[in-house]
mmCIF file with all atom_site columns, C-alpha atoms in Angstrom:
data_model
loop_
_atom_site.group_PDB
_atom_site.id
_atom_site.type_symbol
_atom_site.label_atom_id
_atom_site.label_alt_id
_atom_site.label_comp_id
_atom_site.label_asym_id
_atom_site.label_entity_id
_atom_site.label_seq_id
_atom_site.pdbx_PDB_ins_code
_atom_site.Cartn_x
_atom_site.Cartn_y
_atom_site.Cartn_z
_atom_site.occupancy
_atom_site.B_iso_or_equiv
_atom_site.pdbx_formal_charge
_atom_site.auth_seq_id
_atom_site.auth_comp_id
_atom_site.auth_asym_id
_atom_site.auth_atom_id
_atom_site.pdbx_PDB_model_num
ATOM 1   C CA . UNK A 1 1   ? -2.163  -19.395 -0.677  1.00 42.00 ? 1   UNK A CA 1
ATOM 2   C CA . UNK A 1 2   ? -2.401  -18.977 -4.409  1.00 43.00 ? 2   UNK A CA 1
ATOM 3   C CA . UNK A 1 3   ? -0.033  -19.941 -7.208  1.00 42.00 ? 3   UNK A CA 1
ATOM 4   C CA . UNK A 1 4   ? 1.871   -16.625 -7.018  1.00 43.00 ? 4   UNK A CA 1
ATOM 5   C CA . UNK A 1 5   ? 2.738   -17.086 -3.349  1.00 42.00 ? 5   UNK A CA 1
ATOM 6   C CA . UNK A 1 6   ? 4.083   -20.571 -4.040  1.00 41.00 ? 6   UNK A CA 1
ATOM 7   C CA . UNK A 1 7   ? 6.306   -19.237 -6.820  1.00 45.00 ? 7   UNK A CA 1
ATOM 8   C CA . UNK A 1 8   ? 7.976   -16.650 -4.590  1.00 44.00 ? 8   UNK A CA 1
ATOM 9   C CA . UNK A 1 9   ? 11.605  -17.103 -3.866  1.00 47.00 ? 9   UNK A CA 1
ATOM 10  C CA . UNK A 1 10  ? 11.795  -19.388 -0.810  1.00 47.00 ? 10  UNK A CA 1
ATOM 11  C CA . UNK A 1 11  ? 15.370  -18.536 0.201   1.00 55.00 ? 11  UNK A CA 1
ATOM 12  C CA . UNK A 1 12  ? 14.447  -15.325 2.051   1.00 73.00 ? 12  UNK A CA 1
ATOM 13  C CA . UNK A 1 13  ? 13.208  -15.529 5.654   1.00 89.00 ? 13  UNK A CA 1
ATOM 14  C CA . UNK A 1 14  ? 9.549   -14.482 5.909   1.00 88.00 ? 14  UNK A CA 1
ATOM 15  C CA . UNK A 1 15  ? 7.487   -13.404 8.870   1.00 89.00 ? 15  UNK A CA 1
ATOM 16  C CA . UNK A 1 16  ? 3.901   -12.979 7.671   1.00 94.00 ? 16  UNK A CA 1
ATOM 17  C CA . UNK A 1 17  ? 1.809   -10.081 8.917   1.00 96.00 ? 17  UNK A CA 1
ATOM 18  C CA . UNK A 1 18  ? -1.967  -9.700  8.857   1.00 96.00 ? 18  UNK A CA 1
ATOM 19  C CA . UNK A 1 19  ? -3.726  -6.365  8.367   1.00 95.00 ? 19  UNK A CA 1
ATOM 20  C CA . UNK A 1 20  ? -7.264  -6.372  9.710   1.00 94.00 ? 20  UNK A CA 1
ATOM 21  C CA . UNK A 1 21  ? -9.869  -3.620  9.608   1.00 91.00 ? 21  UNK A CA 1
ATOM 22  C CA . UNK A 1 22  ? -10.501 -2.125  13.029  1.00 90.00 ? 22  UNK A CA 1
ATOM 23  C CA . UNK A 1 23  ? -14.234 -2.670  12.375  1.00 82.00 ? 23  UNK A CA 1
ATOM 24  C CA . UNK A 1 24  ? -16.536 -3.340  9.429   1.00 76.00 ? 24  UNK A CA 1
ATOM 25  C CA . UNK A 1 25  ? -17.575 0.319   9.558   1.00 77.00 ? 25  UNK A CA 1
ATOM 26  C CA . UNK A 1 26  ? -13.986 1.645   9.701   1.00 69.00 ? 26  UNK A CA 1
ATOM 27  C CA . UNK A 1 27  ? -12.685 0.681   6.273   1.00 68.00 ? 27  UNK A CA 1
ATOM 28  C CA . UNK A 1 28  ? -9.795  3.078   6.485   1.00 87.00 ? 28  UNK A CA 1
ATOM 29  C CA . UNK A 1 29  ? -8.191  1.931   9.727   1.00 93.00 ? 29  UNK A CA 1
ATOM 30  C CA . UNK A 1 30  ? -6.247  -1.316  9.909   1.00 94.00 ? 30  UNK A CA 1
ATOM 31  C CA . UNK A 1 31  ? -4.497  -3.038  12.804  1.00 95.00 ? 31  UNK A CA 1
ATOM 32  C CA . UNK A 1 32  ? -1.421  -4.995  11.697  1.00 97.00 ? 32  UNK A CA 1
ATOM 33  C CA . UNK A 1 33  ? -0.619  -8.159  13.656  1.00 96.00 ? 33  UNK A CA 1
ATOM 34  C CA . UNK A 1 34  ? 2.060   -10.827 13.447  1.00 95.00 ? 34  UNK A CA 1
ATOM 35  C CA . UNK A 1 35  ? 1.239   -14.535 13.026  1.00 91.00 ? 35  UNK A CA 1
ATOM 36  C CA . UNK A 1 36  ? 0.688   -14.975 16.785  1.00 93.00 ? 36  UNK A CA 1
ATOM 37  C CA . UNK A 1 37  ? -1.888  -12.159 16.861  1.00 92.00 ? 37  UNK A CA 1
ATOM 38  C CA . UNK A 1 38  ? 0.326   -9.594  18.584  1.00 95.00 ? 38  UNK A CA 1
ATOM 39  C CA . UNK A 1 39  ? -0.280  -6.073  17.279  1.00 96.00 ? 39  UNK A CA 1
ATOM 40  C CA . UNK A 1 40  ? 2.789   -4.582  15.599  1.00 96.00 ? 40  UNK A CA 1
ATOM 41  C CA . UNK A 1 41  ? 1.212   -1.421  14.198  1.00 96.00 ? 41  UNK A CA 1
ATOM 42  C CA . UNK A 1 42  ? -1.643  0.456   12.575  1.00 96.00 ? 42  UNK A CA 1
ATOM 43  C CA . UNK A 1 43  ? -2.358  2.072   9.228   1.00 96.00 ? 43  UNK A CA 1
ATOM 44  C CA . UNK A 1 44  ? -4.806  4.993   9.405   1.00 94.00 ? 44  UNK A CA 1
ATOM 45  C CA . UNK A 1 45  ? -6.063  7.011   6.454   1.00 89.00 ? 45  UNK A CA 1
ATOM 46  C CA . UNK A 1 46  ? -6.827  10.710  7.051   1.00 87.00 ? 46  UNK A CA 1
ATOM 47  C CA . UNK A 1 47  ? -10.387 12.016  6.987   1.00 80.00 ? 47  UNK A CA 1
ATOM 48  C CA . UNK A 1 48  ? -9.406  14.335  4.124   1.00 81.00 ? 48  UNK A CA 1
ATOM 49  C CA . UNK A 1 49  ? -6.186  13.478  2.250   1.00 81.00 ? 49  UNK A CA 1
ATOM 50  C CA . UNK A 1 50  ? -4.161  16.329  0.816   1.00 79.00 ? 50  UNK A CA 1
ATOM 51  C CA . UNK A 1 51  ? -1.351  16.201  -1.725  1.00 79.00 ? 51  UNK A CA 1
ATOM 52  C CA . UNK A 1 52  ? 1.802   18.132  -0.905  1.00 78.00 ? 52  UNK A CA 1
ATOM 53  C CA . UNK A 1 53  ? 1.334   20.056  -4.147  1.00 77.00 ? 53  UNK A CA 1
ATOM 54  C CA . UNK A 1 54  ? -2.464  20.409  -3.906  1.00 72.00 ? 54  UNK A CA 1
ATOM 55  C CA . UNK A 1 55  ? -3.963  23.543  -5.406  1.00 71.00 ? 55  UNK A CA 1
ATOM 56  C CA . UNK A 1 56  ? -6.933  23.486  -3.045  1.00 70.00 ? 56  UNK A CA 1
ATOM 57  C CA . UNK A 1 57  ? -5.785  23.061  0.556   1.00 67.00 ? 57  UNK A CA 1
ATOM 58  C CA . UNK A 1 58  ? -7.897  21.748  3.429   1.00 74.00 ? 58  UNK A CA 1
ATOM 59  C CA . UNK A 1 59  ? -4.926  21.670  5.795   1.00 64.00 ? 59  UNK A CA 1
ATOM 60  C CA . UNK A 1 60  ? -1.959  23.995  6.281   1.00 70.00 ? 60  UNK A CA 1
ATOM 61  C CA . UNK A 1 61  ? 0.959   23.215  3.955   1.00 64.00 ? 61  UNK A CA 1
ATOM 62  C CA . UNK A 1 62  ? 3.191   21.829  6.741   1.00 62.00 ? 62  UNK A CA 1
ATOM 63  C CA . UNK A 1 63  ? 0.374   19.884  8.454   1.00 62.00 ? 63  UNK A CA 1
ATOM 64  C CA . UNK A 1 64  ? 0.439   16.088  8.685   1.00 71.00 ? 64  UNK A CA 1
ATOM 65  C CA . UNK A 1 65  ? -3.382  15.913  8.921   1.00 75.00 ? 65  UNK A CA 1
ATOM 66  C CA . UNK A 1 66  ? -3.666  15.101  5.199   1.00 77.00 ? 66  UNK A CA 1
ATOM 67  C CA . UNK A 1 67  ? -1.187  12.193  5.307   1.00 89.00 ? 67  UNK A CA 1
ATOM 68  C CA . UNK A 1 68  ? -1.704  8.494   5.970   1.00 93.00 ? 68  UNK A CA 1
ATOM 69  C CA . UNK A 1 69  ? -0.318  7.585   9.417   1.00 94.00 ? 69  UNK A CA 1
ATOM 70  C CA . UNK A 1 70  ? 1.541   4.345   10.035  1.00 96.00 ? 70  UNK A CA 1
ATOM 71  C CA . UNK A 1 71  ? 2.205   3.580   13.693  1.00 97.00 ? 71  UNK A CA 1
ATOM 72  C CA . UNK A 1 72  ? 4.821   0.911   14.390  1.00 96.00 ? 72  UNK A CA 1
ATOM 73  C CA . UNK A 1 73  ? 7.213   0.256   17.266  1.00 91.00 ? 73  UNK A CA 1
ATOM 74  C CA . UNK A 1 74  ? 6.271   3.449   19.095  1.00 93.00 ? 74  UNK A CA 1
ATOM 75  C CA . UNK A 1 75  ? 7.028   5.612   16.031  1.00 95.00 ? 75  UNK A CA 1
ATOM 76  C CA . UNK A 1 76  ? 4.690   7.554   13.769  1.00 96.00 ? 76  UNK A CA 1
ATOM 77  C CA . UNK A 1 77  ? 5.493   7.349   10.078  1.00 97.00 ? 77  UNK A CA 1
ATOM 78  C CA . UNK A 1 78  ? 3.683   9.190   7.301   1.00 95.00 ? 78  UNK A CA 1
ATOM 79  C CA . UNK A 1 79  ? 2.746   8.430   3.729   1.00 96.00 ? 79  UNK A CA 1
ATOM 80  C CA . UNK A 1 80  ? 2.709   11.703  1.819   1.00 93.00 ? 80  UNK A CA 1
ATOM 81  C CA . UNK A 1 81  ? 1.697   12.056  -1.800  1.00 91.00 ? 81  UNK A CA 1
ATOM 82  C CA . UNK A 1 82  ? 2.010   14.497  -4.644  1.00 91.00 ? 82  UNK A CA 1
ATOM 83  C CA . UNK A 1 83  ? 0.718   14.682  -8.190  1.00 86.00 ? 83  UNK A CA 1
ATOM 84  C CA . UNK A 1 84  ? 3.301   14.126  -10.908 1.00 89.00 ? 84  UNK A CA 1
ATOM 85  C CA . UNK A 1 85  ? 1.074   15.613  -13.620 1.00 86.00 ? 85  UNK A CA 1
ATOM 86  C CA . UNK A 1 86  ? -2.318  17.227  -14.020 1.00 77.00 ? 86  UNK A CA 1
ATOM 87  C CA . UNK A 1 87  ? -5.034  15.679  -16.122 1.00 73.00 ? 87  UNK A CA 1
ATOM 88  C CA . UNK A 1 88  ? -8.177  13.565  -16.082 1.00 71.00 ? 88  UNK A CA 1
ATOM 89  C CA . UNK A 1 89  ? -6.188  10.824  -14.325 1.00 76.00 ? 89  UNK A CA 1
ATOM 90  C CA . UNK A 1 90  ? -3.056  11.822  -12.423 1.00 83.00 ? 90  UNK A CA 1
ATOM 91  C CA . UNK A 1 91  ? 0.173   9.921   -11.888 1.00 89.00 ? 91  UNK A CA 1
ATOM 92  C CA . UNK A 1 92  ? 0.956   10.048  -8.176  1.00 91.00 ? 92  UNK A CA 1
ATOM 93  C CA . UNK A 1 93  ? 4.157   9.728   -6.122  1.00 95.00 ? 93  UNK A CA 1
ATOM 94  C CA . UNK A 1 94  ? 3.862   8.297   -2.596  1.00 95.00 ? 94  UNK A CA 1
ATOM 95  C CA . UNK A 1 95  ? 6.717   9.039   -0.202  1.00 96.00 ? 95  UNK A CA 1
ATOM 96  C CA . UNK A 1 96  ? 7.053   7.077   3.045   1.00 97.00 ? 96  UNK A CA 1
ATOM 97  C CA . UNK A 1 97  ? 8.794   9.229   5.656   1.00 96.00 ? 97  UNK A CA 1
ATOM 98  C CA . UNK A 1 98  ? 9.999   9.080   9.242   1.00 94.00 ? 98  UNK A CA 1
ATOM 99  C CA . UNK A 1 99  ? 10.206  12.742  10.200  1.00 90.00 ? 99  UNK A CA 1
ATOM 100 C CA . UNK A 1 100 ? 12.441  14.247  7.515   1.00 90.00 ? 100 UNK A CA 1
ATOM 101 C CA . UNK A 1 101 ? 13.971  10.909  6.472   1.00 95.00 ? 101 UNK A CA 1
ATOM 102 C CA . UNK A 1 102 ? 12.620  9.274   3.296   1.00 96.00 ? 102 UNK A CA 1
ATOM 103 C CA . UNK A 1 103 ? 12.256  5.525   3.792   1.00 96.00 ? 103 UNK A CA 1
ATOM 104 C CA . UNK A 1 104 ? 10.558  4.509   0.527   1.00 96.00 ? 104 UNK A CA 1
ATOM 105 C CA . UNK A 1 105 ? 9.173   6.011   -2.677  1.00 97.00 ? 105 UNK A CA 1
ATOM 106 C CA . UNK A 1 106 ? 6.622   4.525   -5.061  1.00 96.00 ? 106 UNK A CA 1
ATOM 107 C CA . UNK A 1 107 ? 4.826   5.939   -8.095  1.00 95.00 ? 107 UNK A CA 1
ATOM 108 C CA . UNK A 1 108 ? 1.371   5.002   -9.353  1.00 91.00 ? 108 UNK A CA 1
ATOM 109 C CA . UNK A 1 109 ? 1.514   5.470   -13.099 1.00 89.00 ? 109 UNK A CA 1
ATOM 110 C CA . UNK A 1 110 ? -1.463  5.250   -15.458 1.00 85.00 ? 110 UNK A CA 1
ATOM 111 C CA . UNK A 1 111 ? -1.442  4.264   -19.130 1.00 80.00 ? 111 UNK A CA 1
ATOM 112 C CA . UNK A 1 112 ? -2.891  7.048   -21.273 1.00 75.00 ? 112 UNK A CA 1
ATOM 113 C CA . UNK A 1 113 ? -6.164  5.366   -22.188 1.00 70.00 ? 113 UNK A CA 1
ATOM 114 C CA . UNK A 1 114 ? -9.686  5.331   -20.808 1.00 68.00 ? 114 UNK A CA 1
ATOM 115 C CA . UNK A 1 115 ? -10.328 3.087   -17.787 1.00 70.00 ? 115 UNK A CA 1
ATOM 116 C CA . UNK A 1 116 ? -6.674  2.117   -17.372 1.00 71.00 ? 116 UNK A CA 1
ATOM 117 C CA . UNK A 1 117 ? -5.569  0.683   -14.041 1.00 76.00 ? 117 UNK A CA 1
ATOM 118 C CA . UNK A 1 118 ? -2.671  2.286   -12.227 1.00 79.00 ? 118 UNK A CA 1
ATOM 119 C CA . UNK A 1 119 ? 0.576   0.398   -11.853 1.00 86.00 ? 119 UNK A CA 1
ATOM 120 C CA . UNK A 1 120 ? 2.729   0.843   -8.755  1.00 92.00 ? 120 UNK A CA 1
ATOM 121 C CA . UNK A 1 121 ? 6.456   1.115   -9.386  1.00 94.00 ? 121 UNK A CA 1
ATOM 122 C CA . UNK A 1 122 ? 8.803   1.222   -6.386  1.00 95.00 ? 122 UNK A CA 1
ATOM 123 C CA . UNK A 1 123 ? 11.774  3.542   -6.752  1.00 93.00 ? 123 UNK A CA 1
ATOM 124 C CA . UNK A 1 124 ? 13.319  3.360   -3.256  1.00 91.00 ? 124 UNK A CA 1
ATOM 125 C CA . UNK A 1 125 ? 14.611  1.386   -1.271  1.00 90.00 ? 125 UNK A CA 1
ATOM 126 C CA . UNK A 1 126 ? 14.338  -1.186  -4.082  1.00 90.00 ? 126 UNK A CA 1
ATOM 127 C CA . UNK A 1 127 ? 13.098  -1.333  -7.651  1.00 92.00 ? 127 UNK A CA 1
ATOM 128 C CA . UNK A 1 128 ? 9.980   -3.381  -8.166  1.00 93.00 ? 128 UNK A CA 1
ATOM 129 C CA . UNK A 1 129 ? 6.382   -3.397  -9.325  1.00 93.00 ? 129 UNK A CA 1
ATOM 130 C CA . UNK A 1 130 ? 3.168   -4.183  -7.455  1.00 92.00 ? 130 UNK A CA 1
ATOM 131 C CA . UNK A 1 131 ? 0.992   -6.146  -9.887  1.00 88.00 ? 131 UNK A CA 1
ATOM 132 C CA . UNK A 1 132 ? -2.614  -7.239  -9.527  1.00 88.00 ? 132 UNK A CA 1
ATOM 133 C CA . UNK A 1 133 ? -2.995  -10.972 -10.043 1.00 86.00 ? 133 UNK A CA 1
ATOM 134 C CA . UNK A 1 134 ? -6.023  -12.487 -11.691 1.00 74.00 ? 134 UNK A CA 1
ATOM 135 C CA . UNK A 1 135 ? -8.392  -13.937 -9.134  1.00 72.00 ? 135 UNK A CA 1
ATOM 136 C CA . UNK A 1 136 ? -12.118 -14.600 -9.215  1.00 73.00 ? 136 UNK A CA 1
ATOM 137 C CA . UNK A 1 137 ? -13.048 -13.508 -5.719  1.00 77.00 ? 137 UNK A CA 1
ATOM 138 C CA . UNK A 1 138 ? -9.967  -12.470 -3.743  1.00 80.00 ? 138 UNK A CA 1
ATOM 139 C CA . UNK A 1 139 ? -7.705  -9.475  -4.285  1.00 86.00 ? 139 UNK A CA 1
ATOM 140 C CA . UNK A 1 140 ? -4.071  -10.431 -4.690  1.00 89.00 ? 140 UNK A CA 1
ATOM 141 C CA . UNK A 1 141 ? -1.059  -8.278  -5.534  1.00 90.00 ? 141 UNK A CA 1
ATOM 142 C CA . UNK A 1 142 ? 2.427   -9.604  -6.167  1.00 91.00 ? 142 UNK A CA 1
ATOM 143 C CA . UNK A 1 143 ? 5.509   -7.505  -5.512  1.00 93.00 ? 143 UNK A CA 1
ATOM 144 C CA . UNK A 1 144 ? 7.959   -8.319  -8.280  1.00 92.00 ? 144 UNK A CA 1
ATOM 145 C CA . UNK A 1 145 ? 11.477  -7.363  -9.236  1.00 89.00 ? 145 UNK A CA 1
ATOM 146 C CA . UNK A 1 146 ? 12.823  -7.880  -12.747 1.00 85.00 ? 146 UNK A CA 1
ATOM 147 C CA . UNK A 1 147 ? 13.911  -11.417 -11.949 1.00 82.00 ? 147 UNK A CA 1
ATOM 148 C CA . UNK A 1 148 ? 11.534  -12.819 -9.308  1.00 88.00 ? 148 UNK A CA 1
ATOM 149 C CA . UNK A 1 149 ? 8.390   -12.472 -7.224  1.00 90.00 ? 149 UNK A CA 1
ATOM 150 C CA . UNK A 1 150 ? 9.424   -10.816 -3.953  1.00 90.00 ? 150 UNK A CA 1
ATOM 151 C CA . UNK A 1 151 ? 6.173   -11.435 -2.084  1.00 93.00 ? 151 UNK A CA 1
ATOM 152 C CA . UNK A 1 152 ? 2.395   -11.058 -2.063  1.00 93.00 ? 152 UNK A CA 1
ATOM 153 C CA . UNK A 1 153 ? -0.360  -9.031  -0.455  1.00 93.00 ? 153 UNK A CA 1
ATOM 154 C CA . UNK A 1 154 ? -3.673  -10.915 -0.624  1.00 92.00 ? 154 UNK A CA 1
ATOM 155 C CA . UNK A 1 155 ? -7.126  -11.168 0.923   1.00 87.00 ? 155 UNK A CA 1
ATOM 156 C CA . UNK A 1 156 ? -7.373  -13.936 3.516   1.00 84.00 ? 156 UNK A CA 1
ATOM 157 C CA . UNK A 1 157 ? -10.748 -15.103 2.169   1.00 79.00 ? 157 UNK A CA 1
ATOM 158 C CA . UNK A 1 158 ? -13.200 -14.310 -0.604  1.00 75.00 ? 158 UNK A CA 1
ATOM 159 C CA . UNK A 1 159 ? -16.015 -13.154 1.695   1.00 81.00 ? 159 UNK A CA 1
ATOM 160 C CA . UNK A 1 160 ? -15.257 -11.335 4.943   1.00 79.00 ? 160 UNK A CA 1
ATOM 161 C CA . UNK A 1 161 ? -17.366 -9.107  7.202   1.00 80.00 ? 161 UNK A CA 1
ATOM 162 C CA . UNK A 1 162 ? -14.123 -7.495  8.369   1.00 84.00 ? 162 UNK A CA 1
ATOM 163 C CA . UNK A 1 163 ? -11.392 -7.453  5.733   1.00 86.00 ? 163 UNK A CA 1
ATOM 164 C CA . UNK A 1 164 ? -8.169  -9.261  6.652   1.00 90.00 ? 164 UNK A CA 1
ATOM 165 C CA . UNK A 1 165 ? -5.159  -9.165  4.363   1.00 91.00 ? 165 UNK A CA 1
ATOM 166 C CA . UNK A 1 166 ? -2.009  -11.306 4.399   1.00 94.00 ? 166 UNK A CA 1
ATOM 167 C CA . UNK A 1 167 ? 1.278   -9.412  4.034   1.00 96.00 ? 167 UNK A CA 1
ATOM 168 C CA . UNK A 1 168 ? 3.816   -12.031 2.904   1.00 96.00 ? 168 UNK A CA 1
ATOM 169 C CA . UNK A 1 169 ? 7.052   -10.153 2.212   1.00 94.00 ? 169 UNK A CA 1
ATOM 170 C CA . UNK A 1 170 ? 10.677  -11.062 3.001   1.00 94.00 ? 170 UNK A CA 1
ATOM 171 C CA . UNK A 1 171 ? 12.238  -9.923  6.268   1.00 93.00 ? 171 UNK A CA 1
ATOM 172 C CA . UNK A 1 172 ? 14.842  -7.944  4.300   1.00 92.00 ? 172 UNK A CA 1
ATOM 173 C CA . UNK A 1 173 ? 12.100  -5.290  4.360   1.00 93.00 ? 173 UNK A CA 1
ATOM 174 C CA . UNK A 1 174 ? 11.491  -3.829  7.820   1.00 95.00 ? 174 UNK A CA 1
ATOM 175 C CA . UNK A 1 175 ? 7.984   -3.945  9.285   1.00 96.00 ? 175 UNK A CA 1
ATOM 176 C CA . UNK A 1 176 ? 7.152   -0.266  8.587   1.00 97.00 ? 176 UNK A CA 1
ATOM 177 C CA . UNK A 1 177 ? 8.130   -0.716  4.907   1.00 96.00 ? 177 UNK A CA 1
ATOM 178 C CA . UNK A 1 178 ? 5.990   -3.870  4.707   1.00 96.00 ? 178 UNK A CA 1
ATOM 179 C CA . UNK A 1 179 ? 3.119   -1.784  6.066   1.00 97.00 ? 179 UNK A CA 1
ATOM 180 C CA . UNK A 1 180 ? 3.775   0.838   3.364   1.00 97.00 ? 180 UNK A CA 1
ATOM 181 C CA . UNK A 1 181 ? 3.573   -1.864  0.668   1.00 96.00 ? 181 UNK A CA 1
ATOM 182 C CA . UNK A 1 182 ? 0.310   -3.042  2.259   1.00 95.00 ? 182 UNK A CA 1
ATOM 183 C CA . UNK A 1 183 ? -1.035  0.532   2.193   1.00 95.00 ? 183 UNK A CA 1
ATOM 184 C CA . UNK A 1 184 ? -0.360  0.783   -1.551  1.00 95.00 ? 184 UNK A CA 1
ATOM 185 C CA . UNK A 1 185 ? -2.120  -2.537  -2.247  1.00 92.00 ? 185 UNK A CA 1
ATOM 186 C CA . UNK A 1 186 ? -5.096  -1.465  -0.096  1.00 91.00 ? 186 UNK A CA 1
ATOM 187 C CA . UNK A 1 187 ? -5.150  1.899   -1.876  1.00 88.00 ? 187 UNK A CA 1
ATOM 188 C CA . UNK A 1 188 ? -5.354  0.136   -5.245  1.00 86.00 ? 188 UNK A CA 1
ATOM 189 C CA . UNK A 1 189 ? -8.124  -2.137  -3.943  1.00 81.00 ? 189 UNK A CA 1
ATOM 190 C CA . UNK A 1 190 ? -10.146 0.856   -2.736  1.00 77.00 ? 190 UNK A CA 1
ATOM 191 C CA . UNK A 1 191 ? -9.643  3.097   -5.750  1.00 76.00 ? 191 UNK A CA 1
ATOM 192 C CA . UNK A 1 192 ? -9.520  0.631   -8.669  1.00 70.00 ? 192 UNK A CA 1
ATOM 193 C CA . UNK A 1 193 ? -12.302 -1.886  -8.121  1.00 53.00 ? 193 UNK A CA 1
#
């Protein structure tokens, strides 16, 4: 683990999870396992994502085909998104839902300058920020509150044929919410090289 993981608050109980690509050719499907290798869920991106407030619609407005699916414990959760503004680069709100119930909300906000990276700010069920940590070869994101590092999402190794990512977050977050945090880190990795 890197320096950030060692600085995390050690008082909270942690059960690490590992997200692993289904195959090297399926970069947008991950199986999530616990430390013993038992599958606890999946994160699956749609073929064609669609914002709830999209102007051009590929799917019907009430369809879940444009949402990210998170399967965990026999339930299907969705990650829906909507644009908060319209411009060259858009701020985006991601809402993690179980049916009609909102479980978590996070915004990706961009500074108003060219080539700015987005910054993820969690609004619900806690306030925090997902920050990219400096690393030469591995992607690492720390989830931070105002006072401490809550946990990390990081690549298992620098070079991998099939990407595997450690999800090291406290057990005060349920497994589906941990998977939502993982999705946001993976989204940043895929969209902001």
